[in-house]
Short mmCIF file of C-alpha atoms in Angstrom, two decimals:
data_model
loop_
_atom_site.label_atom_id
_atom_site.label_comp_id
_atom_site.label_asym_id
_atom_site.label_seq_id
_atom_site.Cartn_x
_atom_site.Cartn_y
_atom_site.Cartn_z
CA MET A 1 35.92 2.61 -19.93
CA ASN A 2 33.91 -0.33 -22.20
CA PRO A 3 33.64 -3.34 -20.74
CA PRO A 4 36.06 -5.90 -22.59
CA VAL A 5 34.25 -7.73 -25.35
CA ALA A 6 33.30 -11.55 -24.81
CA PRO A 7 35.24 -13.88 -26.82
CA ALA A 8 32.71 -15.43 -29.75
CA GLU A 9 31.28 -19.32 -29.38
CA LEU A 10 32.81 -20.23 -32.35
CA GLY A 11 36.72 -20.42 -32.83
CA LEU A 12 37.48 -21.20 -37.06
CA TRP A 13 41.48 -22.02 -37.27
CA PRO A 14 42.45 -22.91 -40.99
CA VAL A 15 45.95 -24.20 -40.72
CA ARG A 16 47.04 -23.32 -44.06
CA ALA A 17 46.52 -19.95 -45.85
CA GLU A 18 44.65 -21.75 -49.09
CA ALA A 19 41.99 -22.58 -46.49
CA ALA A 20 41.33 -18.79 -45.61
CA ALA A 21 38.47 -18.65 -48.21
CA LEU A 22 36.56 -21.75 -47.17
CA ALA A 23 37.35 -20.46 -43.31
CA MET A 24 35.53 -17.09 -44.27
CA LEU A 25 32.77 -18.74 -45.79
CA LEU A 26 31.78 -20.50 -42.96
CA GLN A 27 32.13 -17.77 -40.77
CA ASP A 28 29.74 -15.80 -43.40
CA SER A 29 27.26 -18.24 -42.34
CA LEU A 30 27.81 -19.47 -38.82
CA GLY A 31 29.97 -16.33 -37.15
CA GLY A 32 32.53 -16.78 -35.08
CA GLU A 33 36.06 -15.29 -34.44
CA LEU A 34 38.30 -16.70 -37.31
CA TYR A 35 42.10 -16.85 -36.90
CA GLN A 36 44.72 -16.82 -39.49
CA PRO A 37 48.09 -18.56 -37.67
CA TRP A 38 50.01 -18.18 -40.40
CA LEU A 39 50.31 -14.00 -40.43
CA ASN A 40 50.83 -14.41 -36.45
CA ASP A 41 54.49 -14.90 -35.06
CA GLN A 42 53.23 -14.58 -31.36
CA GLY A 43 57.34 -14.13 -30.31
CA GLY A 44 58.06 -17.60 -32.57
CA LEU A 45 55.24 -19.83 -31.34
CA SER A 46 54.28 -22.59 -33.90
CA GLN A 47 51.01 -22.98 -34.76
CA ARG A 48 50.19 -25.89 -32.13
CA GLN A 49 51.48 -23.38 -29.30
CA GLN A 50 49.26 -20.57 -30.49
CA PHE A 51 46.20 -23.24 -30.53
CA ALA A 52 47.13 -24.11 -27.16
CA LEU A 53 46.76 -20.44 -26.20
CA ALA A 54 43.51 -19.98 -27.82
CA TYR A 55 41.61 -23.56 -27.08
CA ARG A 56 39.51 -22.43 -24.23
CA ARG A 57 38.50 -19.28 -25.78
CA HIS A 58 35.72 -20.68 -27.57
CA ARG A 59 32.96 -23.16 -26.48
CA GLN A 60 33.30 -24.74 -30.34
CA TRP A 61 36.39 -25.24 -33.06
CA ILE A 62 35.99 -25.52 -36.95
CA MET A 63 39.67 -26.49 -37.72
CA ILE A 64 39.88 -26.67 -41.31
CA GLY A 65 42.81 -29.24 -42.13
CA ALA A 66 43.78 -32.96 -42.04
CA ALA A 67 42.82 -35.00 -39.01
CA GLY A 68 46.26 -35.92 -38.12
CA ILE A 69 47.18 -32.40 -37.67
CA ALA A 70 44.35 -31.72 -35.29
CA VAL A 71 44.71 -34.58 -33.23
CA ARG A 72 48.53 -33.52 -32.54
CA PHE A 73 47.20 -29.93 -31.89
CA LEU A 74 44.87 -31.03 -29.36
CA ASP A 75 47.39 -33.81 -27.41
CA GLY A 76 47.30 -32.76 -23.91
CA LEU A 77 44.53 -30.13 -24.17
CA PRO A 78 41.51 -32.61 -23.43
CA GLN A 79 40.59 -32.80 -19.60
CA ASP A 80 36.63 -33.80 -19.73
CA LYS A 81 33.87 -34.23 -22.25
CA HIS A 82 31.78 -31.71 -20.00
CA SER A 83 33.94 -29.19 -19.82
CA ASP A 84 36.18 -29.78 -23.37
CA PRO A 85 35.34 -27.30 -26.45
CA ALA A 86 33.66 -28.89 -29.50
CA VAL A 87 36.13 -29.40 -32.19
CA VAL A 88 34.91 -30.29 -36.01
CA VAL A 89 37.56 -30.76 -38.27
CA VAL A 90 37.07 -30.24 -41.89
CA ASP A 91 38.92 -30.91 -45.19
CA GLU A 92 40.29 -28.16 -47.41
CA ALA A 93 38.05 -29.32 -50.24
CA GLY A 94 34.95 -29.09 -48.02
CA ARG A 95 33.93 -32.69 -48.57
CA PHE A 96 33.49 -33.97 -44.87
CA ALA A 97 32.86 -32.57 -41.25
CA ILE A 98 34.10 -34.54 -38.97
CA ALA A 99 32.94 -34.47 -35.39
CA LEU A 100 36.28 -35.15 -33.53
CA LEU A 101 35.51 -34.00 -29.97
CA ALA A 102 32.90 -33.28 -27.46
CA GLY A 103 30.34 -34.90 -30.00
CA HIS A 104 27.26 -34.42 -27.18
CA GLU A 105 28.24 -32.26 -24.33
CA GLY A 106 30.14 -29.87 -25.94
CA GLY A 107 27.56 -29.87 -29.36
CA ALA A 108 30.31 -30.89 -32.17
CA ASN A 109 27.97 -33.36 -33.77
CA SER A 110 25.54 -30.61 -34.03
CA LEU A 111 28.04 -28.28 -35.72
CA ALA A 112 29.06 -31.13 -38.10
CA TYR A 113 25.69 -30.92 -39.83
CA ARG A 114 26.03 -27.30 -39.57
CA VAL A 115 29.02 -27.19 -41.28
CA ALA A 116 27.56 -29.75 -43.91
CA GLN A 117 24.34 -27.48 -44.32
CA CYS A 118 26.95 -24.51 -45.47
CA THR A 119 29.56 -26.49 -47.85
CA GLY A 120 27.66 -29.87 -48.99
CA ALA A 121 29.84 -31.78 -46.88
CA GLN A 122 29.35 -35.19 -45.38
CA PRO A 123 28.95 -34.97 -41.90
CA VAL A 124 30.89 -37.59 -39.89
CA VAL A 125 29.44 -38.50 -36.33
CA THR A 126 31.14 -41.16 -34.33
CA THR A 127 29.36 -41.18 -30.85
CA ALA A 128 27.57 -44.42 -29.84
CA THR A 129 24.11 -43.08 -29.72
CA GLU A 130 23.92 -41.92 -33.04
CA ALA A 131 25.56 -45.54 -34.04
CA VAL A 132 22.36 -47.60 -32.90
CA LYS A 133 19.73 -45.47 -34.41
CA PRO A 134 19.44 -46.92 -37.84
CA LEU A 135 16.44 -45.08 -38.90
CA VAL A 136 16.50 -41.87 -41.60
CA LEU A 137 13.13 -39.57 -42.09
CA GLY A 138 13.42 -38.32 -45.71
CA ILE A 139 10.65 -35.08 -45.58
CA GLY A 140 9.53 -32.90 -48.08
CA CYS A 141 6.84 -30.33 -46.81
CA ARG A 142 5.01 -27.46 -48.44
CA LYS A 143 6.00 -23.74 -47.89
CA LEU A 144 5.52 -22.89 -44.50
CA ALA A 145 4.07 -26.22 -43.17
CA SER A 146 3.96 -26.15 -39.03
CA ALA A 147 6.41 -28.42 -36.55
CA GLU A 148 2.91 -29.73 -35.73
CA GLN A 149 1.98 -30.82 -39.10
CA ILE A 150 5.20 -32.51 -39.69
CA GLY A 151 5.18 -34.14 -36.24
CA ARG A 152 1.45 -35.82 -37.17
CA ALA A 153 3.03 -36.77 -40.80
CA VAL A 154 6.10 -38.40 -39.31
CA ALA A 155 3.95 -40.19 -36.93
CA GLN A 156 1.51 -41.88 -39.77
CA ALA A 157 4.89 -42.54 -41.17
CA LEU A 158 6.14 -44.44 -37.83
CA ALA A 159 3.22 -45.95 -37.16
CA GLN A 160 3.05 -48.16 -40.23
CA CYS A 161 6.82 -49.48 -39.35
CA PRO A 162 5.96 -52.20 -37.03
CA GLY A 163 8.48 -51.69 -34.37
CA ALA A 164 9.62 -48.04 -35.62
CA THR A 165 9.83 -45.27 -33.16
CA LEU A 166 11.00 -41.82 -33.31
CA ALA A 167 13.88 -42.43 -30.42
CA GLN A 168 15.47 -44.69 -33.14
CA VAL A 169 15.89 -41.87 -35.81
CA ARG A 170 19.11 -40.71 -36.57
CA GLU A 171 18.64 -37.78 -38.69
CA VAL A 172 16.21 -35.86 -40.77
CA ALA A 173 17.24 -35.40 -44.50
CA THR A 174 15.46 -32.84 -47.09
CA ILE A 175 16.25 -30.73 -50.06
CA ASP A 176 18.20 -27.72 -50.04
CA LEU A 177 15.13 -25.50 -50.79
CA LYS A 178 13.84 -26.51 -47.35
CA ALA A 179 17.22 -25.80 -45.43
CA GLU A 180 15.19 -22.81 -43.62
CA GLU A 181 12.01 -23.84 -43.60
CA PRO A 182 10.70 -22.77 -40.12
CA GLY A 183 8.38 -25.72 -39.32
CA LEU A 184 10.61 -27.93 -40.50
CA LEU A 185 13.53 -26.53 -38.22
CA ALA A 186 11.18 -26.40 -35.46
CA PHE A 187 10.02 -30.13 -35.52
CA CYS A 188 13.85 -31.12 -35.77
CA ALA A 189 14.96 -28.91 -32.81
CA THR A 190 12.32 -30.16 -30.74
CA HIS A 191 13.16 -33.81 -30.79
CA GLY A 192 17.15 -33.10 -31.05
CA LEU A 193 17.28 -34.65 -34.74
CA PRO A 194 19.85 -33.03 -36.97
CA LEU A 195 18.77 -31.59 -40.49
CA ARG A 196 21.08 -33.46 -43.38
CA VAL A 197 20.02 -31.05 -46.12
CA ILE A 198 20.61 -32.36 -49.55
CA ALA A 199 21.70 -30.70 -52.57
CA ARG A 200 18.72 -30.44 -55.21
CA ALA A 201 21.30 -31.10 -58.36
CA GLN A 202 22.47 -34.89 -55.84
CA ILE A 203 18.76 -35.56 -55.62
CA ALA A 204 18.18 -34.74 -59.42
CA GLN A 205 20.44 -37.65 -60.38
CA ARG A 206 19.36 -40.13 -57.81
CA ALA A 207 17.40 -42.85 -59.74
CA TRP A 208 13.97 -42.63 -58.69
CA VAL A 209 12.38 -44.85 -56.54
CA GLY A 210 8.97 -44.36 -56.17
CA LYS A 211 5.96 -42.80 -57.72
CA PRO A 212 6.85 -39.21 -58.93
CA SER A 213 5.38 -36.10 -58.05
CA ASP A 214 4.16 -33.98 -61.62
CA TRP A 215 3.61 -31.10 -58.73
CA VAL A 216 7.19 -31.47 -57.58
CA ARG A 217 8.80 -31.86 -60.70
CA GLN A 218 6.89 -28.64 -61.76
CA ASN A 219 7.58 -26.44 -58.63
CA VAL A 220 11.28 -27.75 -57.47
CA GLY A 221 12.66 -29.32 -60.68
CA VAL A 222 13.01 -33.35 -59.33
CA GLU A 223 10.41 -36.40 -59.28
CA GLY A 224 10.56 -36.51 -55.17
CA VAL A 225 12.15 -34.88 -52.03
CA CYS A 226 11.58 -37.33 -49.47
CA GLU A 227 12.70 -40.66 -50.95
CA PRO A 228 15.84 -39.85 -52.26
CA ALA A 229 17.00 -37.06 -49.71
CA ALA A 230 16.55 -40.33 -47.33
CA LEU A 231 18.64 -42.70 -49.32
CA ILE A 232 21.47 -40.28 -50.25
CA ALA A 233 21.78 -39.65 -46.61
CA SER A 234 21.69 -43.74 -45.36
CA PRO A 235 23.68 -45.06 -48.98
CA ARG A 236 23.98 -48.42 -47.49
CA GLY A 237 20.19 -48.56 -45.90
CA ARG A 238 17.07 -49.72 -47.80
CA LEU A 239 13.27 -47.76 -48.37
CA LEU A 240 11.42 -49.29 -45.21
CA LEU A 241 8.88 -47.00 -45.81
CA GLY A 242 8.25 -45.63 -49.45
CA LYS A 243 6.87 -42.09 -49.70
CA THR A 244 3.57 -41.48 -47.41
CA ALA A 245 1.82 -37.58 -47.49
CA LEU A 246 -0.45 -36.32 -44.87
CA ASP A 247 -1.34 -32.57 -45.07
CA GLY A 248 1.26 -31.04 -47.45
CA VAL A 249 4.09 -33.09 -45.62
CA THR A 250 5.69 -36.37 -47.40
CA VAL A 251 7.70 -38.65 -45.48
CA ALA A 252 10.26 -42.11 -46.10
CA ILE A 253 11.78 -43.95 -44.04
CA VAL A 254 15.25 -45.37 -44.62
CA ASP A 255 16.70 -48.22 -42.12
CA ASP A 256 20.19 -48.88 -42.49
CA GLY A 257 20.77 -51.15 -39.51
CA GLU A 258 20.00 -54.18 -41.74
CA GLY A 259 22.95 -53.54 -43.75
CA TRP A 260 25.28 -53.03 -40.84
CA ARG A 261 24.19 -56.54 -39.69
CA GLY A 262 24.79 -58.10 -42.96
CA PHE A 263 27.91 -56.46 -43.22
CA ILE A 264 29.15 -57.81 -39.65
CA GLU A 265 27.81 -61.40 -40.60
CA ASN A 266 29.76 -61.32 -43.77
CA LEU A 267 33.13 -60.38 -41.80
CA GLN A 268 32.33 -63.08 -39.55
CA ASP A 269 31.27 -65.65 -42.19
CA PRO A 270 32.72 -64.52 -45.43
CA ALA A 271 32.20 -67.95 -47.17
#
């Protein structure tokens, strides 16, 4: 007798049939078990009841639909942040990937970034740890640059910003052509940093803020990578450090902490 097949780590739950195509795209990229609840009667159970029965079959969930529906489906199911499955909610247009439940312990935060890489969505992470990290690194690199090379370039860039440390970095941003660069992925994994991938077309539309690179223009089709990638990832931030280069790796640093503080001060004193 064959042993029972273990459930997949990831479950995908499109709420409507119209979201099936997006769900299949995500399954092709991320794997997992795809549900089609509109096809399953299950004795007259509602979709919410079907989801409740499947909820603990998987360690992580991607639900495609409205956040309000996800909240209602989850009502009464979460028990403890150390054991609850992670839930990421994606709207049907693929614009936002929201880490709704078990952000750290369950991995919803990192899953939201993985979904964003597949769809071009904006990852939405609201956990407090990330909220107090004001720095975004924009990184560009030559093909097959090692994690060690990238680490040295990042260290050099941070050293030029008094008080800046790797612990203050929230995410790394790069161009889509570098989404699978082994050294960059290894650097991010080593330091527990999510990788934000920006489409080349979006970078091309971003007004340049520093010295354009002829090599990047000729080989990539944009005027630069690290500065625009970091600024797009943190639209209210300011460029703390423009492009620096070391051993085939470019790094820029954007700080959005000042923008947030200014926003709060304006709320407190609108005059």
